[in-house]
XYZ file of C-alpha atoms in Angstrom:
373
model
C -20.366 38.688 -1.595
C -21.454 36.614 1.425
C -18.928 34.369 3.152
C -19.883 30.744 3.763
C -19.509 29.057 7.185
C -16.077 27.641 6.346
C -14.757 31.068 5.443
C -16.147 32.566 8.655
C -14.369 29.863 10.668
C -11.085 30.563 8.871
C -10.992 34.143 10.123
C -8.927 37.026 8.764
C -5.769 37.332 6.693
C -2.465 36.311 8.285
C 0.733 38.164 7.398
C 3.542 35.802 6.400
C 6.186 38.349 5.474
C 6.779 41.512 3.497
C 4.428 41.456 0.523
C 2.972 38.065 1.420
C -0.057 36.904 3.402
C -2.556 34.051 3.516
C -6.250 34.889 3.255
C -9.537 32.971 3.240
C -10.834 32.336 -0.283
C -13.837 30.696 -1.887
C -12.495 27.155 -1.515
C -10.043 27.360 1.385
C -6.950 29.366 2.240
C -5.047 31.206 -0.484
C -1.601 32.785 -0.507
C -1.387 36.368 -1.788
C 1.791 38.014 -3.091
C 2.145 41.788 -3.572
C 5.077 43.574 -5.210
C 5.440 46.836 -7.216
C 1.701 47.237 -7.581
C 1.269 43.594 -8.719
C -0.913 41.118 -6.853
C -1.192 37.351 -7.332
C -3.288 34.741 -5.494
C -2.753 30.973 -5.417
C -4.890 28.312 -3.742
C -3.252 26.385 -0.905
C -5.742 23.531 -1.103
C -6.720 23.414 2.579
C -9.213 24.821 5.082
C -6.818 24.142 7.961
C -5.144 27.345 9.186
C -2.098 25.543 10.611
C -1.413 23.695 7.344
C -2.050 26.836 5.298
C 0.351 28.841 7.477
C 3.056 26.188 7.092
C 2.647 26.152 3.304
C 2.642 29.955 3.291
C 5.950 30.241 5.149
C 7.499 27.566 2.909
C 6.495 29.359 -0.328
C 7.492 32.736 1.107
C 10.932 31.379 2.042
C 11.411 29.960 -1.457
C 10.332 33.298 -2.946
C 12.926 35.108 -0.821
C 15.649 32.700 -1.996
C 14.655 33.183 -5.673
C 13.545 29.554 -5.919
C 9.898 30.400 -6.516
C 8.209 32.841 -8.887
C 4.635 33.541 -7.674
C 3.784 35.414 -10.884
C 4.479 32.321 -12.981
C 3.710 29.889 -10.147
C 6.751 27.669 -10.556
C 10.163 27.387 -8.909
C 12.982 29.245 -10.617
C 16.606 28.170 -10.882
C 15.980 25.113 -8.704
C 18.561 22.393 -9.259
C 17.595 18.739 -9.349
C 19.182 18.273 -5.921
C 17.198 21.271 -4.545
C 13.956 19.665 -5.657
C 14.918 16.202 -4.370
C 15.967 17.551 -0.957
C 12.677 19.463 -0.718
C 10.755 16.283 -1.609
C 12.641 14.100 0.887
C 12.294 16.713 3.641
C 8.540 16.968 3.062
C 7.556 13.428 2.048
C 10.509 11.231 2.999
C 8.956 9.886 6.190
C 5.450 9.489 4.772
C 6.117 7.539 1.578
C 7.596 4.044 1.725
C 9.493 4.316 -1.578
C 10.386 8.011 -1.358
C 14.140 7.360 -1.577
C 13.700 5.037 -4.558
C 11.469 7.608 -6.300
C 14.084 10.320 -5.743
C 16.873 8.087 -7.085
C 14.904 7.483 -10.300
C 14.717 11.253 -10.883
C 18.395 11.722 -9.991
C 19.568 8.950 -12.364
C 17.469 10.198 -15.298
C 18.748 13.757 -14.844
C 22.353 12.596 -14.556
C 22.083 10.497 -17.740
C 20.486 13.433 -19.608
C 22.928 15.941 -18.039
C 20.038 17.960 -16.667
C 21.045 20.329 -13.872
C 17.858 22.318 -13.291
C 14.649 20.419 -12.526
C 12.597 22.560 -14.977
C 14.732 21.179 -17.828
C 13.502 17.628 -17.189
C 11.460 17.069 -20.341
C 8.988 14.279 -21.249
C 11.512 13.081 -23.855
C 14.042 12.091 -21.180
C 11.314 10.421 -19.111
C 9.929 8.550 -22.119
C 13.399 7.241 -22.952
C 13.955 6.029 -19.377
C 10.578 4.283 -19.025
C 10.061 2.753 -22.473
C 13.483 1.154 -22.500
C 13.290 -2.110 -24.474
C 15.831 -3.720 -22.151
C 13.441 -3.362 -19.169
C 10.807 -5.928 -18.298
C 7.142 -4.890 -18.516
C 6.773 -5.014 -14.742
C 9.833 -2.744 -14.302
C 8.537 -0.230 -16.853
C 5.149 -0.082 -15.113
C 6.718 0.279 -11.664
C 9.086 2.989 -12.861
C 6.250 4.951 -14.480
C 4.147 4.789 -11.308
C 6.952 5.977 -9.047
C 8.065 8.766 -11.373
C 4.494 9.978 -11.832
C 4.053 10.176 -8.051
C 7.166 12.261 -7.334
C 6.676 14.553 -10.340
C 3.033 15.101 -9.397
C 4.231 16.301 -5.994
C 6.878 18.527 -7.601
C 4.234 20.029 -9.897
C 2.078 20.832 -6.881
C 5.122 22.361 -5.178
C 5.584 24.735 -8.118
C 8.542 23.181 -9.951
C 6.504 22.537 -13.111
C 3.471 24.222 -14.633
C 2.152 20.742 -15.493
C 3.390 17.259 -14.705
C 5.851 16.242 -17.477
C 4.627 12.666 -17.065
C 1.274 13.700 -18.566
C 2.970 13.517 -21.978
C 4.471 10.059 -21.378
C 2.425 7.020 -22.417
C 1.613 4.775 -19.472
C 2.900 1.197 -19.960
C 0.292 -1.549 -19.829
C -0.149 -3.092 -16.397
C 1.666 -6.444 -16.412
C -0.282 -9.552 -15.439
C 1.885 -11.388 -12.932
C 1.429 -15.117 -12.532
C 0.368 -15.842 -8.956
C 2.850 -17.589 -6.683
C 1.181 -20.361 -4.712
C 1.582 -23.770 -3.102
C -0.274 -26.871 -4.290
C -2.224 -28.896 -1.728
C 0.750 -31.268 -1.440
C 3.111 -28.361 -0.777
C 0.680 -26.845 1.748
C 0.637 -30.174 3.609
C 4.439 -30.163 3.583
C 4.452 -26.582 4.862
C 2.097 -27.258 7.786
C 3.887 -30.479 8.694
C 7.071 -28.425 9.063
C 5.447 -25.520 10.958
C 5.347 -27.182 14.441
C 8.945 -28.400 13.974
C 10.076 -24.796 14.266
C 9.152 -25.069 17.955
C 11.702 -27.880 18.350
C 14.381 -25.775 16.663
C 13.648 -22.953 19.138
C 12.899 -25.235 22.106
C 14.702 -23.137 24.732
C 12.819 -20.027 23.580
C 9.383 -21.620 23.078
C 9.333 -23.212 26.562
C 8.959 -19.751 28.094
C 5.924 -18.835 25.950
C 2.286 -19.227 26.923
C 1.129 -19.815 23.324
C 4.196 -20.919 21.308
C 2.220 -22.324 18.348
C 0.405 -19.013 17.679
C 1.948 -18.571 14.224
C 0.895 -22.071 13.101
C -2.770 -21.282 13.743
C -2.493 -17.813 12.193
C -0.901 -19.115 8.988
C -3.384 -21.968 8.810
C -6.366 -19.612 9.081
C -5.018 -17.404 6.257
C -4.527 -20.463 4.040
C -8.096 -21.685 4.760
C -9.888 -18.353 4.284
C -7.715 -16.382 1.845
C -7.792 -13.245 4.015
C -5.013 -10.706 3.596
C -2.397 -10.337 6.334
C -3.824 -6.960 7.375
C -7.331 -8.488 7.542
C -6.153 -11.432 9.641
C -4.538 -9.086 12.175
C -7.826 -7.194 12.691
C -10.138 -10.224 12.743
C -12.308 -10.267 15.914
C -14.628 -12.901 17.355
C -17.578 -10.684 16.490
C -16.647 -11.244 12.823
C -17.077 -15.023 13.105
C -20.499 -16.530 12.422
C -20.573 -20.247 13.144
C -23.302 -22.415 11.529
C -26.478 -22.165 13.644
C -27.983 -25.491 12.578
C -27.248 -28.574 10.506
C -26.887 -27.668 6.853
C -26.118 -24.033 7.616
C -22.829 -22.572 6.367
C -20.799 -20.280 8.607
C -18.949 -17.175 7.477
C -15.938 -15.053 8.334
C -16.882 -11.382 7.990
C -13.990 -9.250 6.764
C -14.138 -5.502 7.392
C -13.454 -3.098 4.514
C -9.758 -2.903 3.627
C -8.143 -2.583 0.216
C -11.284 -1.975 -1.881
C -13.195 -0.297 0.995
C -15.957 -2.923 0.957
C -16.958 -5.496 3.574
C -17.204 -9.125 2.505
C -18.072 -12.537 3.910
C -15.776 -15.533 3.326
C -17.499 -18.913 3.330
C -16.432 -20.976 6.348
C -15.160 -24.225 4.868
C -15.066 -27.379 6.970
C -11.355 -27.124 7.821
C -11.718 -23.438 8.774
C -14.744 -24.290 10.945
C -12.736 -26.933 12.826
C -9.790 -24.561 13.342
C -11.967 -21.663 14.547
C -13.868 -23.911 16.962
C -10.577 -25.046 18.482
C -9.258 -21.470 18.673
C -12.434 -20.350 20.441
C -12.164 -23.185 22.971
C -8.399 -22.850 23.583
C -7.566 -19.162 23.180
C -10.691 -17.039 23.660
C -10.493 -15.280 27.038
C -13.635 -13.099 27.079
C -17.134 -12.723 25.659
C -16.241 -9.440 23.971
C -16.951 -9.401 20.216
C -13.888 -7.141 19.834
C -11.428 -9.704 21.189
C -8.899 -10.605 18.435
C -9.197 -14.099 17.001
C -5.460 -14.425 16.407
C -3.168 -13.767 19.359
C 0.595 -13.783 19.674
C 2.816 -15.810 22.012
C 1.429 -14.027 25.104
C -2.003 -15.549 24.569
C -3.855 -12.224 24.797
C -2.124 -9.607 22.584
C -3.001 -9.298 18.853
C -0.469 -10.627 16.361
C 2.025 -8.478 14.434
C 1.710 -8.808 10.661
C 5.442 -8.224 10.080
C 6.431 -10.795 12.687
C 4.015 -13.303 11.128
C 5.718 -12.753 7.744
C 9.085 -13.569 9.323
C 7.641 -16.729 10.871
C 6.212 -17.726 7.484
C 9.681 -17.464 5.923
C 11.251 -19.463 8.765
C 8.762 -22.295 8.220
C 9.125 -22.106 4.441
C 12.904 -22.513 4.690
C 12.522 -25.394 7.155
C 10.121 -27.115 4.741
C 12.515 -26.385 1.822
C 9.749 -24.908 -0.314
C 10.032 -22.162 -2.972
C 9.599 -18.552 -1.810
C 6.080 -17.215 -2.419
C 5.717 -14.693 0.421
C 2.967 -14.761 3.040
C 0.520 -13.322 0.467
C 1.124 -16.538 -1.487
C -1.131 -18.354 1.026
C -3.993 -16.163 -0.240
C -3.102 -17.157 -3.804
C -2.964 -20.794 -2.684
C -6.498 -20.486 -1.292
C -7.760 -19.130 -4.644
C -5.952 -21.813 -6.661
C -7.366 -24.465 -4.355
C -10.901 -23.237 -5.077
C -10.117 -23.210 -8.814
C -8.838 -26.785 -8.705
C -12.109 -27.846 -7.070
C -14.149 -26.393 -9.908
C -15.395 -23.243 -8.155
C -16.621 -20.607 -10.641
C -14.388 -17.554 -11.165
C -17.122 -15.134 -10.043
C -17.503 -17.037 -6.752
C -13.715 -16.898 -6.243
C -13.850 -13.137 -6.877
C -16.447 -12.726 -4.135
C -14.477 -14.872 -1.680
C -11.315 -12.839 -2.283
C -13.140 -9.503 -2.265
C -11.841 -8.320 -5.638
C -13.606 -5.278 -7.105
C -13.028 -6.342 -10.683
C -13.263 -9.856 -12.152
C -10.168 -9.106 -14.277
C -8.105 -9.115 -11.061
C -9.358 -12.626 -10.282
C -8.804 -13.868 -13.812
C -5.058 -13.810 -13.223
C -5.604 -17.350 -11.909
C -7.002 -18.336 -15.298
C -3.471 -17.825 -16.666
C -2.428 -21.165 -15.207
C -1.492 -23.433 -18.091
C -3.011 -26.837 -18.868
C -0.108 -28.691 -17.231
C -0.495 -26.696 -14.009
C -4.254 -27.256 -13.966
C -3.775 -31.010 -14.388
C -1.220 -31.015 -11.583
C -3.660 -29.144 -9.339
C -6.572 -31.478 -10.048
C -4.623 -34.742 -9.831
C -1.992 -33.670 -7.291
C 0.935 -34.485 -9.539
């Protein structure tokens, strides 16, 4: 059988330990175990020799400690804590909610008095997720997190198949969007500059102390996500070229991996013109539109979120999070009679059902939006 180019590049077998080696296979590196005339191969799922070697040594070490059976391809006699420690050591720094995921598994196993991870059955998981006392959003979140950690554990050899595959997935809850009305937005942006007076001693030393006011205002007027606002460059801004023309803010692919153009409304046009005149320092199309207090460095999304909360508290408004300004932009369009499909395009949603969450607003809320009550 002829080897393809990838296999040629991968080279020859590498000995991991007694009775164990990694070898190039048809679709990447494979680990091979040999013992008492028996031979077993398992795919490592990578063409990278360094990664394959690391996985090989890890599986070999588990085999030597009787925590892994290559003939059955699952870990043997591994306690729940063994599996959790392995998960945290491997994925703890990469996954934001790794600790929370691990605690879900630990709690379920403790309640069911499960000591060995292989004894964690779909019945125990089903009971924990479809608990009538839990809200829909909690059930959905719990299912998602448990599926993620158990999928990893299945890949690591603790299960032959993910036990979550036999647990019914809860329906995705439709959360009502948190937003500010136009009156509340006015209140918010009236309070924003007052934060400079509160921090007068600090703001006097800054070149561009009102940076966060402009950044928050632009998000509220365009509906861009925080991550999109941080990366916005002057090359993404297309001002109207003649009377009657409509400008656009081009947003590079982010969450749904598609570019989009946000219509430049009158207020956004005025703000962007001022920002170009006051803060632009070069002709480069890659210069960031939004800069921090230095006047030339790009803004930090996390720091902007903290500033949003400071202003919100000063204005004594309900908590909606910085993402709530994006919701406020969508609700504002809805209150002005903009069609749902047009709102979907402005927000860059893949599916119209995502946008239709705004249609959940009741009659009273719609009246309040239209008439400002």
